[in-house]
PDB file of C-alpha atoms in Angstrom:
ATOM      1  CA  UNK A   1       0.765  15.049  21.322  1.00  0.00           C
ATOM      2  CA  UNK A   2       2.354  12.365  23.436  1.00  0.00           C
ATOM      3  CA  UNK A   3       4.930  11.580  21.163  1.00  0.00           C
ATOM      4  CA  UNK A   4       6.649  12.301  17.781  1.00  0.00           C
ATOM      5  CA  UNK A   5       8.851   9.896  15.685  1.00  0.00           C
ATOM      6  CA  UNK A   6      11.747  12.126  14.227  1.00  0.00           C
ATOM      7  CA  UNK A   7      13.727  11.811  10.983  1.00  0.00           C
ATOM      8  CA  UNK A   8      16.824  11.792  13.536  1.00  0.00           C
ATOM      9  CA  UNK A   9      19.895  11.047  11.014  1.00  0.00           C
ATOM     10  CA  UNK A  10      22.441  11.965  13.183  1.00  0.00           C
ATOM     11  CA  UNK A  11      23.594  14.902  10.778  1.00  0.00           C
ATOM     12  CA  UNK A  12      25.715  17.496  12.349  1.00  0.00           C
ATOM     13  CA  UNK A  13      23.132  20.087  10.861  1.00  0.00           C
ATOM     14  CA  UNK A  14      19.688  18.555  10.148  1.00  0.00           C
ATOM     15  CA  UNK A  15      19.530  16.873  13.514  1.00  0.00           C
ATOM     16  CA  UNK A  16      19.795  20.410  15.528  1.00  0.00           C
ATOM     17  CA  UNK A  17      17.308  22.274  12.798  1.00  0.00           C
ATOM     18  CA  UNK A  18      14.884  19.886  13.689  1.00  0.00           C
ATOM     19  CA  UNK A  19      14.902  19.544  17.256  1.00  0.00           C
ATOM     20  CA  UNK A  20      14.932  23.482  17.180  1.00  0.00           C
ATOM     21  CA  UNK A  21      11.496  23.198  15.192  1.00  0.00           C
ATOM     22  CA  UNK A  22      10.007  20.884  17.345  1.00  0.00           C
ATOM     23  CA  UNK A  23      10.924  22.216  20.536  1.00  0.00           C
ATOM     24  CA  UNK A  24       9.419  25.701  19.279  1.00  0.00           C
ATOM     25  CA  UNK A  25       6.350  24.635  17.635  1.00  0.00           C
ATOM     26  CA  UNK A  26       5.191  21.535  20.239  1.00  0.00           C
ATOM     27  CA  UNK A  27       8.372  21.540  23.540  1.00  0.00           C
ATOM     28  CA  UNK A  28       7.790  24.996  24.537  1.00  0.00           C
ATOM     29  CA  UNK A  29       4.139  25.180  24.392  1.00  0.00           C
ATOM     30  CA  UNK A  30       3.776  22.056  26.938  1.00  0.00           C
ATOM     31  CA  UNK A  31       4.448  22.691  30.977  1.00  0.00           C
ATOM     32  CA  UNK A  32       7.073  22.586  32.012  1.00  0.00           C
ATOM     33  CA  UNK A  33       8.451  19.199  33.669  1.00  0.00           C
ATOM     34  CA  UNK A  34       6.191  17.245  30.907  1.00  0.00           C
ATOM     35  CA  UNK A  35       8.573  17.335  28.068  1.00  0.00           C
ATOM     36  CA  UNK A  36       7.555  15.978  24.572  1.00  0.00           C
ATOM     37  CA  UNK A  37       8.935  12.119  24.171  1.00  0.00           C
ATOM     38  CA  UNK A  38      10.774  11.735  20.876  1.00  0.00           C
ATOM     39  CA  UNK A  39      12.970   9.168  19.311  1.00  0.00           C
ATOM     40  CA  UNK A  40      13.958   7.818  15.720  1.00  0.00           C
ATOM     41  CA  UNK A  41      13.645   3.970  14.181  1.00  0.00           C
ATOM     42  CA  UNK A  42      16.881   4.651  12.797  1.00  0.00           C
ATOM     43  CA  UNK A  43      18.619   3.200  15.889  1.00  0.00           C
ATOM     44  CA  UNK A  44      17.299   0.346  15.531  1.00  0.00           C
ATOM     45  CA  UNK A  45      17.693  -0.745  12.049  1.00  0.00           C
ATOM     46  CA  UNK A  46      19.634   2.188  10.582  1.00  0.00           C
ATOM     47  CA  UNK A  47      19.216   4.619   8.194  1.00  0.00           C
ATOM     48  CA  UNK A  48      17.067   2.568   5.226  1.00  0.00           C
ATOM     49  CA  UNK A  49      17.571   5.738   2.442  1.00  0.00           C
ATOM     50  CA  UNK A  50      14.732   5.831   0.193  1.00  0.00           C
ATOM     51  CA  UNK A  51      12.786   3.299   2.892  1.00  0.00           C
ATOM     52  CA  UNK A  52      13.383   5.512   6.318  1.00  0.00           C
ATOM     53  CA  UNK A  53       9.889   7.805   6.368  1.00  0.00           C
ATOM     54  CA  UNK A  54       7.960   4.563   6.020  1.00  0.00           C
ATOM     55  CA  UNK A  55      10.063   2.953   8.574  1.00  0.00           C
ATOM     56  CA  UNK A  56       9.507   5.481  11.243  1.00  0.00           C
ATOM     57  CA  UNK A  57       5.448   5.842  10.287  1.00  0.00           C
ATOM     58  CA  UNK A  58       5.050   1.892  10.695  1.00  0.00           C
ATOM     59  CA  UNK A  59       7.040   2.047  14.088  1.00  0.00           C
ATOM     60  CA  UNK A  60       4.432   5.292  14.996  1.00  0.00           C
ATOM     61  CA  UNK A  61       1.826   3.144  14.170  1.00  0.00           C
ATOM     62  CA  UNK A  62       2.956  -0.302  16.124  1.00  0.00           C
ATOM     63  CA  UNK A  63       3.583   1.841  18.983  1.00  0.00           C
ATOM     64  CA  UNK A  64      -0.224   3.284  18.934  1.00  0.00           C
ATOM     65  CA  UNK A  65      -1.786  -0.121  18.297  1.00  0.00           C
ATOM     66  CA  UNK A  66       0.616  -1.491  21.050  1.00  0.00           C
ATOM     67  CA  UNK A  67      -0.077   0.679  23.660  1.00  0.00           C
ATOM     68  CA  UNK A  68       3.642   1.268  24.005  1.00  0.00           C
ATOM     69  CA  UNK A  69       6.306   3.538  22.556  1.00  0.00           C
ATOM     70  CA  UNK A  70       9.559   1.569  22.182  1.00  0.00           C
ATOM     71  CA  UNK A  71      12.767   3.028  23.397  1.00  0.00           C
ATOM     72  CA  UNK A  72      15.317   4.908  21.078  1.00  0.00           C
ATOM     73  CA  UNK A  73      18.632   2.756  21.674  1.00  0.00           C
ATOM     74  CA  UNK A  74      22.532   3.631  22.715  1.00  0.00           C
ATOM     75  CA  UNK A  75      21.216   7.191  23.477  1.00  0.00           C
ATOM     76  CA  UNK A  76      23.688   8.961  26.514  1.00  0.00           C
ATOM     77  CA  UNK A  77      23.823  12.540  25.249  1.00  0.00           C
ATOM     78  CA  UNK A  78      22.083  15.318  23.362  1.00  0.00           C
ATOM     79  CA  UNK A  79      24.259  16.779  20.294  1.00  0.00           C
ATOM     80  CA  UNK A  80      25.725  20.247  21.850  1.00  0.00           C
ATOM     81  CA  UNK A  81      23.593  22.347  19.791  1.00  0.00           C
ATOM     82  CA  UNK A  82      20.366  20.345  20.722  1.00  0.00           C
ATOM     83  CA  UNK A  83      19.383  21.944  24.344  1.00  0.00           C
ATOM     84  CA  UNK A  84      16.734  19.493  25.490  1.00  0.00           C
ATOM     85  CA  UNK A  85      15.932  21.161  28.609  1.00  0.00           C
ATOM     86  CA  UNK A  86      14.971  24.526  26.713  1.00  0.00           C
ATOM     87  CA  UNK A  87      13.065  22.677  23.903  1.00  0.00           C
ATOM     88  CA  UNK A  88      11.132  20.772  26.821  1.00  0.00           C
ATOM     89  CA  UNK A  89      12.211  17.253  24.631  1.00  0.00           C
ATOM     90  CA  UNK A  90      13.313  13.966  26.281  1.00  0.00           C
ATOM     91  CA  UNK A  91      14.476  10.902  24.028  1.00  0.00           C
ATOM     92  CA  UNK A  92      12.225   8.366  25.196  1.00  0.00           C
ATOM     93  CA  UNK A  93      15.321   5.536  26.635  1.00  0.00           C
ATOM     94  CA  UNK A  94      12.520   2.776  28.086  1.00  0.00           C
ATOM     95  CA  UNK A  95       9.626   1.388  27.473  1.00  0.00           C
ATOM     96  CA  UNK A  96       6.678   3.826  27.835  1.00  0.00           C
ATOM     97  CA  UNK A  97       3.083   2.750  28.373  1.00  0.00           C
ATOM     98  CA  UNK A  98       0.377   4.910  26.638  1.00  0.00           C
ATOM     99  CA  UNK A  99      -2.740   6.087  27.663  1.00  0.00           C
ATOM    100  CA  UNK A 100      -5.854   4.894  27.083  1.00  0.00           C
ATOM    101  CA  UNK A 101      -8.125   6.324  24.340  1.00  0.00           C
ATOM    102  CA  UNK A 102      -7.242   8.773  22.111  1.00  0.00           C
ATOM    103  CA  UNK A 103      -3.815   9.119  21.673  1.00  0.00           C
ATOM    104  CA  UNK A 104      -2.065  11.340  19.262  1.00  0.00           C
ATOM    105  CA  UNK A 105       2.095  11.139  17.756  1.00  0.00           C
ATOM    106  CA  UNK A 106       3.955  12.984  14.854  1.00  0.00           C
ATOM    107  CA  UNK A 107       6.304  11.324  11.903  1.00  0.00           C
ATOM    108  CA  UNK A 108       8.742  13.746  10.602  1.00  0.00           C
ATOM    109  CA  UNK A 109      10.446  12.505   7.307  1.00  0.00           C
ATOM    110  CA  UNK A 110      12.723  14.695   5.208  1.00  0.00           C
ATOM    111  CA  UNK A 111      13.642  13.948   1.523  1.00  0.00           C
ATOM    112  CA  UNK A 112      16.984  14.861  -0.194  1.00  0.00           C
ATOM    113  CA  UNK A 113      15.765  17.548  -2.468  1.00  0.00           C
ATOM    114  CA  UNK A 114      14.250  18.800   0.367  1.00  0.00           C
ATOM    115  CA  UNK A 115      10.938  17.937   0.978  1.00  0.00           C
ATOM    116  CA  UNK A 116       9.716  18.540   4.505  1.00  0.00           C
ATOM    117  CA  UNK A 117       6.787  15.964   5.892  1.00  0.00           C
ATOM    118  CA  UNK A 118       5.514  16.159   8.927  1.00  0.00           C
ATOM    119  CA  UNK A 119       2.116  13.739   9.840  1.00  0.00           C
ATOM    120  CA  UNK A 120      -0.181  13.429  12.621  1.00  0.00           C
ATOM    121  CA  UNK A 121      -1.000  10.131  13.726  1.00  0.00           C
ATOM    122  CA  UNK A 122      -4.045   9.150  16.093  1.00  0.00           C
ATOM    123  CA  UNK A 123      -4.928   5.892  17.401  1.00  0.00           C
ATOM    124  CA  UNK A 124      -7.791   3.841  15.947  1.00  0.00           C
ATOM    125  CA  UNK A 125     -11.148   4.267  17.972  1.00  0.00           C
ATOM    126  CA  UNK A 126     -13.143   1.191  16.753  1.00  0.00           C
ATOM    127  CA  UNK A 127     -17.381   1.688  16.339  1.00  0.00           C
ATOM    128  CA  UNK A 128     -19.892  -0.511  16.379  1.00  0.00           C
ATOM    129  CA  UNK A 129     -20.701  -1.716  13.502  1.00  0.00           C
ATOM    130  CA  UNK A 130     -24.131  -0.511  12.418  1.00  0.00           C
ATOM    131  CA  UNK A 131     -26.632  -3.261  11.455  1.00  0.00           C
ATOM    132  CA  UNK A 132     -26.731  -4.534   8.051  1.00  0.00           C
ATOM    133  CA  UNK A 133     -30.179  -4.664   6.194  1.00  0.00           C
ATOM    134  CA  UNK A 134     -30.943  -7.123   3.825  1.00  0.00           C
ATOM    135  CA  UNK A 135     -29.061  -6.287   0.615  1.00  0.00           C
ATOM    136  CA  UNK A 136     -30.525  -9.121  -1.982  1.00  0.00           C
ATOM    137  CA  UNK A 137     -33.700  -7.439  -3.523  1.00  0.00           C
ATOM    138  CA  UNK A 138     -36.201 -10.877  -4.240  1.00  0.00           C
ATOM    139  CA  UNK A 139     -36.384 -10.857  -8.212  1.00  0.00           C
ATOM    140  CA  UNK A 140     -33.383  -8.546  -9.372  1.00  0.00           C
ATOM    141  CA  UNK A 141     -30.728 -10.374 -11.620  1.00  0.00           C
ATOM    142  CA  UNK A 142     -27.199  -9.247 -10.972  1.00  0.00           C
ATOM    143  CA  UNK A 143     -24.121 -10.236 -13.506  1.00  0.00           C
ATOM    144  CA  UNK A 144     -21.585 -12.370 -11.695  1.00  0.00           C
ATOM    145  CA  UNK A 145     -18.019 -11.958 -13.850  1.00  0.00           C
ATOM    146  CA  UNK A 146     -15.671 -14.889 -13.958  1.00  0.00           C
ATOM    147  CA  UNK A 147     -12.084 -14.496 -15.727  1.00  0.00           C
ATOM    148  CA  UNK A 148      -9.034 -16.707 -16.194  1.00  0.00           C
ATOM    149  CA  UNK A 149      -5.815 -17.177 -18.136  1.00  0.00           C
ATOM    150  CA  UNK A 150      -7.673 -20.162 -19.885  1.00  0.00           C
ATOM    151  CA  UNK A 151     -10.635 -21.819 -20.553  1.00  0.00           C
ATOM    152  CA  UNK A 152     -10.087 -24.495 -17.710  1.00  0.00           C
ATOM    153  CA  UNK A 153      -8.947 -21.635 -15.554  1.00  0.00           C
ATOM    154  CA  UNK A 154     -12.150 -20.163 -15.751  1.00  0.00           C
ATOM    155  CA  UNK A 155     -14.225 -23.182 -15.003  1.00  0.00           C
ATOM    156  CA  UNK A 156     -11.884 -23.836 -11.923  1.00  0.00           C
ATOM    157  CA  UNK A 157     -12.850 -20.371 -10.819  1.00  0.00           C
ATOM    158  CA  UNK A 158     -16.285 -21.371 -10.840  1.00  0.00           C
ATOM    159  CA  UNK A 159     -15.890 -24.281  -9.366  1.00  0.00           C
ATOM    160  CA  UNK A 160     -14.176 -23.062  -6.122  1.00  0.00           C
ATOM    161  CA  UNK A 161     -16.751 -20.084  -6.009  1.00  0.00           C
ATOM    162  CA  UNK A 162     -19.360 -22.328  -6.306  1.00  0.00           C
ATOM    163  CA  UNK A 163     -17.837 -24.459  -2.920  1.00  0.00           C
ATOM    164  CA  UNK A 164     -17.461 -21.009  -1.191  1.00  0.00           C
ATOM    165  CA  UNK A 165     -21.305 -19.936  -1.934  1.00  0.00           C
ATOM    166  CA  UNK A 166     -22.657 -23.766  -1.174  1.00  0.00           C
ATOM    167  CA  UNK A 167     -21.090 -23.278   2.329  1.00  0.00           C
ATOM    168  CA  UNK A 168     -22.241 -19.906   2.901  1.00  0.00           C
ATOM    169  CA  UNK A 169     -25.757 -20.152   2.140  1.00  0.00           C
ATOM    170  CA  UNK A 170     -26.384 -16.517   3.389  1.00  0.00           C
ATOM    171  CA  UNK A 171     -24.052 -14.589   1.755  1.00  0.00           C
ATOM    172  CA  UNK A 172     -25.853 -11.510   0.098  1.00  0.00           C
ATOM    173  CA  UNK A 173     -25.219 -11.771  -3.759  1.00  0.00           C
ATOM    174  CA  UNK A 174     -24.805  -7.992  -4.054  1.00  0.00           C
ATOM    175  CA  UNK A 175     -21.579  -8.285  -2.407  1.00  0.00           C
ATOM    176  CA  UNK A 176     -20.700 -11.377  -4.316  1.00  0.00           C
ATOM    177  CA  UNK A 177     -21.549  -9.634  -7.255  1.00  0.00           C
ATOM    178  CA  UNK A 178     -19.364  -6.469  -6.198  1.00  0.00           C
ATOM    179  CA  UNK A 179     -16.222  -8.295  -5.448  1.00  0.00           C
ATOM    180  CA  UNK A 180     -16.245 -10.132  -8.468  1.00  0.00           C
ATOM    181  CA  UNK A 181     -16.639  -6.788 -10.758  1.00  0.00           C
ATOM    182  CA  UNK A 182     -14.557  -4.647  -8.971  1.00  0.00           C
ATOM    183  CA  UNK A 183     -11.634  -6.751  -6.750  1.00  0.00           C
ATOM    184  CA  UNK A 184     -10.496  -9.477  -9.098  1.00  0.00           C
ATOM    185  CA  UNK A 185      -8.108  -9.244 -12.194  1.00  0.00           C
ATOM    186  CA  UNK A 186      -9.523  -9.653 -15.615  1.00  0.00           C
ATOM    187  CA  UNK A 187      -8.109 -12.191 -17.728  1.00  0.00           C
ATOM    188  CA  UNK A 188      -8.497 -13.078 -21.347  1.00  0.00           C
ATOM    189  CA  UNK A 189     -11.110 -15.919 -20.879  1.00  0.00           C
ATOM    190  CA  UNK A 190     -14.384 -14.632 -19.741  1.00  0.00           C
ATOM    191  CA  UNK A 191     -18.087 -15.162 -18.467  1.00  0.00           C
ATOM    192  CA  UNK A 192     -20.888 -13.440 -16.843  1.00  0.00           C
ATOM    193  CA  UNK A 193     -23.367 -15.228 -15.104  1.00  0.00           C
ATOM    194  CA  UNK A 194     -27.191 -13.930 -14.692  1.00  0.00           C
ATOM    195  CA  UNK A 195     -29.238 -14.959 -11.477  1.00  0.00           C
ATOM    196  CA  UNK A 196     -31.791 -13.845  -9.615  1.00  0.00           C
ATOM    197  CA  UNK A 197     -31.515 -16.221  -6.236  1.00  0.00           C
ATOM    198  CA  UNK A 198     -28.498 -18.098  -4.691  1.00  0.00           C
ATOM    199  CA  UNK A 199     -29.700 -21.332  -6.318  1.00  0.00           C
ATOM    200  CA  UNK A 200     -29.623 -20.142  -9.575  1.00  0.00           C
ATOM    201  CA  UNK A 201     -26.311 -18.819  -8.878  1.00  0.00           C
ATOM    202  CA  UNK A 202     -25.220 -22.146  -8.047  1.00  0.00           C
ATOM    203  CA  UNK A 203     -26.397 -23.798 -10.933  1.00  0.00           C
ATOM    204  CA  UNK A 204     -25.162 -21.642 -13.340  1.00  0.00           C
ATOM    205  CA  UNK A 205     -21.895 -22.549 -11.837  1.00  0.00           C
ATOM    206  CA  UNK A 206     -21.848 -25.707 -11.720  1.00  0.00           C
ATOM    207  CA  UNK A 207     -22.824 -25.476 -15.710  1.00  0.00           C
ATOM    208  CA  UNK A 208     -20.186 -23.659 -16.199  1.00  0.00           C
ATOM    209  CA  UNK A 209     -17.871 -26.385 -14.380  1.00  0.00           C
ATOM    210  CA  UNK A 210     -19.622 -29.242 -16.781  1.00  0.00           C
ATOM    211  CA  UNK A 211     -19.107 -27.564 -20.110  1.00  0.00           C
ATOM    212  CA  UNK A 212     -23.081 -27.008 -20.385  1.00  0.00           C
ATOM    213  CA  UNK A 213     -24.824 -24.997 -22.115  1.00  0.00           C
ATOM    214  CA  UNK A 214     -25.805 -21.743 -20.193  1.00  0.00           C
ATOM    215  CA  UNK A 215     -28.889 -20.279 -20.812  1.00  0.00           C
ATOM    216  CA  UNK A 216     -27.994 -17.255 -18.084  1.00  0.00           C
ATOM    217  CA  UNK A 217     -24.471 -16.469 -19.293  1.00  0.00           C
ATOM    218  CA  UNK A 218     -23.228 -13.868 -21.649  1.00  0.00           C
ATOM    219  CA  UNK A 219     -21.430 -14.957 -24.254  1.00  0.00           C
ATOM    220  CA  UNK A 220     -17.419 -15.439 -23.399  1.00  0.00           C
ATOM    221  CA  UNK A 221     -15.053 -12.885 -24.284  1.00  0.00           C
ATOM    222  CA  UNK A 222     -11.813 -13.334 -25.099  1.00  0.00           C
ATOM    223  CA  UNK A 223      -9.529  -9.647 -24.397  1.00  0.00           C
ATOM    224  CA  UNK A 224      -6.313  -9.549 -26.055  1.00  0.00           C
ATOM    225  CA  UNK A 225      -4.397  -8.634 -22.488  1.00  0.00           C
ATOM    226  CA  UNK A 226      -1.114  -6.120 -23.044  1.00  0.00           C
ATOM    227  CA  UNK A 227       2.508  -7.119 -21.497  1.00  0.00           C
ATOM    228  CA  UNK A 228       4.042  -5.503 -18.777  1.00  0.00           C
ATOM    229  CA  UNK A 229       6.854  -2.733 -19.763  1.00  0.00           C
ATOM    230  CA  UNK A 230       9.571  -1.100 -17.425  1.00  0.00           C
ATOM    231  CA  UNK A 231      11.218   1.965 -18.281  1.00  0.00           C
ATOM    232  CA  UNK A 232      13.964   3.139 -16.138  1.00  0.00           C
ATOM    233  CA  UNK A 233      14.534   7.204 -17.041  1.00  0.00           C
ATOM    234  CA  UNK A 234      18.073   7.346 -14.567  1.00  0.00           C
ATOM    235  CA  UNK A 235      18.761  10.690 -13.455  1.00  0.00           C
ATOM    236  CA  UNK A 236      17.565  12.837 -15.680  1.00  0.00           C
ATOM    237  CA  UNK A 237      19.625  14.404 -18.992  1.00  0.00           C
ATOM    238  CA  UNK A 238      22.505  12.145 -17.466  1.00  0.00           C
ATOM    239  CA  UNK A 239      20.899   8.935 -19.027  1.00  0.00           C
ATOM    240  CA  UNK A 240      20.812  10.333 -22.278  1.00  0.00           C
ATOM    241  CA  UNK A 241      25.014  10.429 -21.985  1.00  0.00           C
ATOM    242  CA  UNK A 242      25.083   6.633 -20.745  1.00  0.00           C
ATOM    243  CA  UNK A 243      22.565   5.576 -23.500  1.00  0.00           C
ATOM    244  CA  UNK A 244      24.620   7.425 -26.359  1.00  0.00           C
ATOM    245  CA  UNK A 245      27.978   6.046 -24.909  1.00  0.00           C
ATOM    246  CA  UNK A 246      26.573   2.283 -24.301  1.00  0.00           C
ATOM    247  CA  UNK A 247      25.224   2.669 -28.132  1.00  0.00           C
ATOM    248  CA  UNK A 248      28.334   3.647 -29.255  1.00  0.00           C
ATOM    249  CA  UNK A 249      30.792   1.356 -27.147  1.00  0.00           C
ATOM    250  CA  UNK A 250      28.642  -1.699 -27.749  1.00  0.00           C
ATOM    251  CA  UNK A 251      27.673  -3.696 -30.391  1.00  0.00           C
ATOM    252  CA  UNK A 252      24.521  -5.701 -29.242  1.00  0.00           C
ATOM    253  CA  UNK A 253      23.287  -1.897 -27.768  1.00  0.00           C
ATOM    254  CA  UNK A 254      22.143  -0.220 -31.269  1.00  0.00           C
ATOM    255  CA  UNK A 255      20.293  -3.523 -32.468  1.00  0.00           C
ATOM    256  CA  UNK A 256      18.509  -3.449 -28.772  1.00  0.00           C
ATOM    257  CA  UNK A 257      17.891  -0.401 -28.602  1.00  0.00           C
ATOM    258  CA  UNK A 258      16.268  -0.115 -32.609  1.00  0.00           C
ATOM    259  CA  UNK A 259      13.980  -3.289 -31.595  1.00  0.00           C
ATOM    260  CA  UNK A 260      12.817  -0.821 -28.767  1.00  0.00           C
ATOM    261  CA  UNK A 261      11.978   1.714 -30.584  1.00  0.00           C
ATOM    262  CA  UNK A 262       9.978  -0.126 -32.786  1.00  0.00           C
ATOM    263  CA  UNK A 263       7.458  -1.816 -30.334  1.00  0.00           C
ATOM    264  CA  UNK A 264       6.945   1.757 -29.072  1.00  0.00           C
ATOM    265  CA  UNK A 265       6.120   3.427 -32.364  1.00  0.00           C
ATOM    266  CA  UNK A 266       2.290   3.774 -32.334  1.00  0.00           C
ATOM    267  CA  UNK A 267       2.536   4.249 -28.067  1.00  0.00           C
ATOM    268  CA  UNK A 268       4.651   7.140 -27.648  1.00  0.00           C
ATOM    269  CA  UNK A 269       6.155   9.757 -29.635  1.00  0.00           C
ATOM    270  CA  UNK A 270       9.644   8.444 -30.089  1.00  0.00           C
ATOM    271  CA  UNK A 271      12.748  10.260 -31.409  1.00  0.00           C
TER     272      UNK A 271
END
C-alpha cells in the first residue's frame, strides 16, 4: 500500500479513531522508517458533505494515473492523540513521485449514520488488445433501430448515420447494429432497418432520408413515452408533519396536493 486517502475531517474524535485503525491494521505492520503516506482532499477544497467520499476517490485515482500523490496542505502538527511515530504514518506535505507498475492506495469515507468504507485502489495495467476477427457473417440480416422525438427527427438520424457509415466503409455492422439496440434512447417515432451488407445498409438509409418506400424496414412504431416524476420523501415521518401543516396553512396546498393524488391513482397505492 503506498498510500491511503483518509476521510480526515478534522473532528476532535473521528480523526484520532481513524488514524488509530490505520496505524494498527497497515502503520505497524510496515518497517520501520517506511511509514504509510496519508493525507485528505479536504484541505484542499473543504469538507463537500454528501460529495467528500467521491472527492477523495477521484483525487486517489488522479494521483495513480498521474504518477504523483499531491501534498495535503497547511499541515504543521499531528492532533495530540494522533501519535504518528507509533502508527508508522506521515502526512504526505510535497509532491511524491510513484513507482512504476503496480501501485496500490486506500479511500476511507465515513457516512453520518455511520457507515464505514474503506476501498482499495490499484493502478490501471493496460493489455494488448487481442486481435479482432471478422464479426460481419456474409448473408446474415441484422435489424438496425432508428428512434426520434418526430418523424423528421428520425430521418435526420438516418441521415447522419448514413454520413458516419459512408466514411467508414469497414465498420463491422454487428457493432453498428449493437449500439443502436442497446446505447441509444428510444423515442416515440420508430424504424428498423433489415440488411445483409453495408450497401444495403446504406440504401435503406438514404430511403428512409427521401420518404421512400422501404421494402427492408419494419413498419414504424409510434410508443406512447411516460413523463418524468420527482418525489422528494424529506426525512422520514417528519415530512408527513410539514405536508399536513403546509395543507392546512395554505390554500393553493390541498388543491395541489388532490391533483397529485389523482395522476398517481392506478401507479401506487395512495392514501
Amino acid at each position: 500500500m503506498r498510500f491511503v486517502e483518509l476521510h480526515g475531517t478534522g473532528t476532535r474524535v473521528g480523526d484520532p479513531v481513524e488514524a488509530a485503525a490505520l496505524g494498527e491494521v497497515l502503520g505497524r505492520t510496515r518497517r520501520a522508517g517506511s511509514p504509510l503516506p496519508v493525507g485528505s482532499v479536504k484541505t484542499n477544497i473543504g469538507h463537500l458533505e454528501g460529495a467528500a467520499g467521491i472527492a477523495g476517490l477521484v483525487k486517489a485515482l488522479l494521483c495513480l494515473r498521474e504518477g504523483t500523490l499531491v501534498p495535503s496542505l497547511n499541515f504543521r502538527t499531528a492532533h495530540p492523540d494522533i501519535p504518528l511515530d507509533e502508527l508508522n504514518l506521515t502526512v504526505n506535505t510535497d509532491l511524491l513521485t510513484l513507482p512504476d507498475g503496480a501501485v496500490l492506495a486506500g479511500v476511507s469515507s465515513f457516512g453520518m449514520t455511520g457507515t464505514n468504507c474503506h476501498l482499495v485502489l490499484s493502478r490501471w495495467q493496460p493489455e494488448p488488445a487481442p486481435a479482432l476477427a471478422a464479426q460481419d457473417s456474409p448473408g446474415s440480416v441484422l435489424p438496425f433501430a432508428l428512434s426520434g422525438r418526430t418523424e423528421q427527427a428520425l430521418r435526420d438520424q438516418a441521415a447522419r448515420l448514413r454520413e458516419h457509415l459512408a466514411d467508414r466503409p469497414g465498420t463491422p455492422l454487428v457493432d453498428v447494429a449493437y449500439s443502436l439496440a442497446t446505447t441509444r434512447t428510444r423515442f416515440t417515432h420508430r424504424k428498423v432497418l433489415l440488411a445483409d451488407s453495408h450497401d444495403e445498409l446504406l440504401g435503406a438509409l438514404e430511403a428512409l432520408t427521401r420518404t421512400a418506400p422501404l421494402t427492408q424496414a419494419v413498419r414504424p412504431v409510434s410508443a406512447k413515452v411516460g413523463g418524468t416524476a420527482f418525489l422528494f420523501t424529506g426525512q422520514g415521518v417528519s415530512g408527513l408533519v410539514w405536508g399536513g401543516s403546509c395543507m392546512a396553512r395554505s390554500r393553493c396546498s390541498l388543491p395541489c396536493w388532490m391533483r397529485c393524488v389523482g395522476s398517481w391513482r392506478g401507479i401506487w397505492s395512495v392514501r
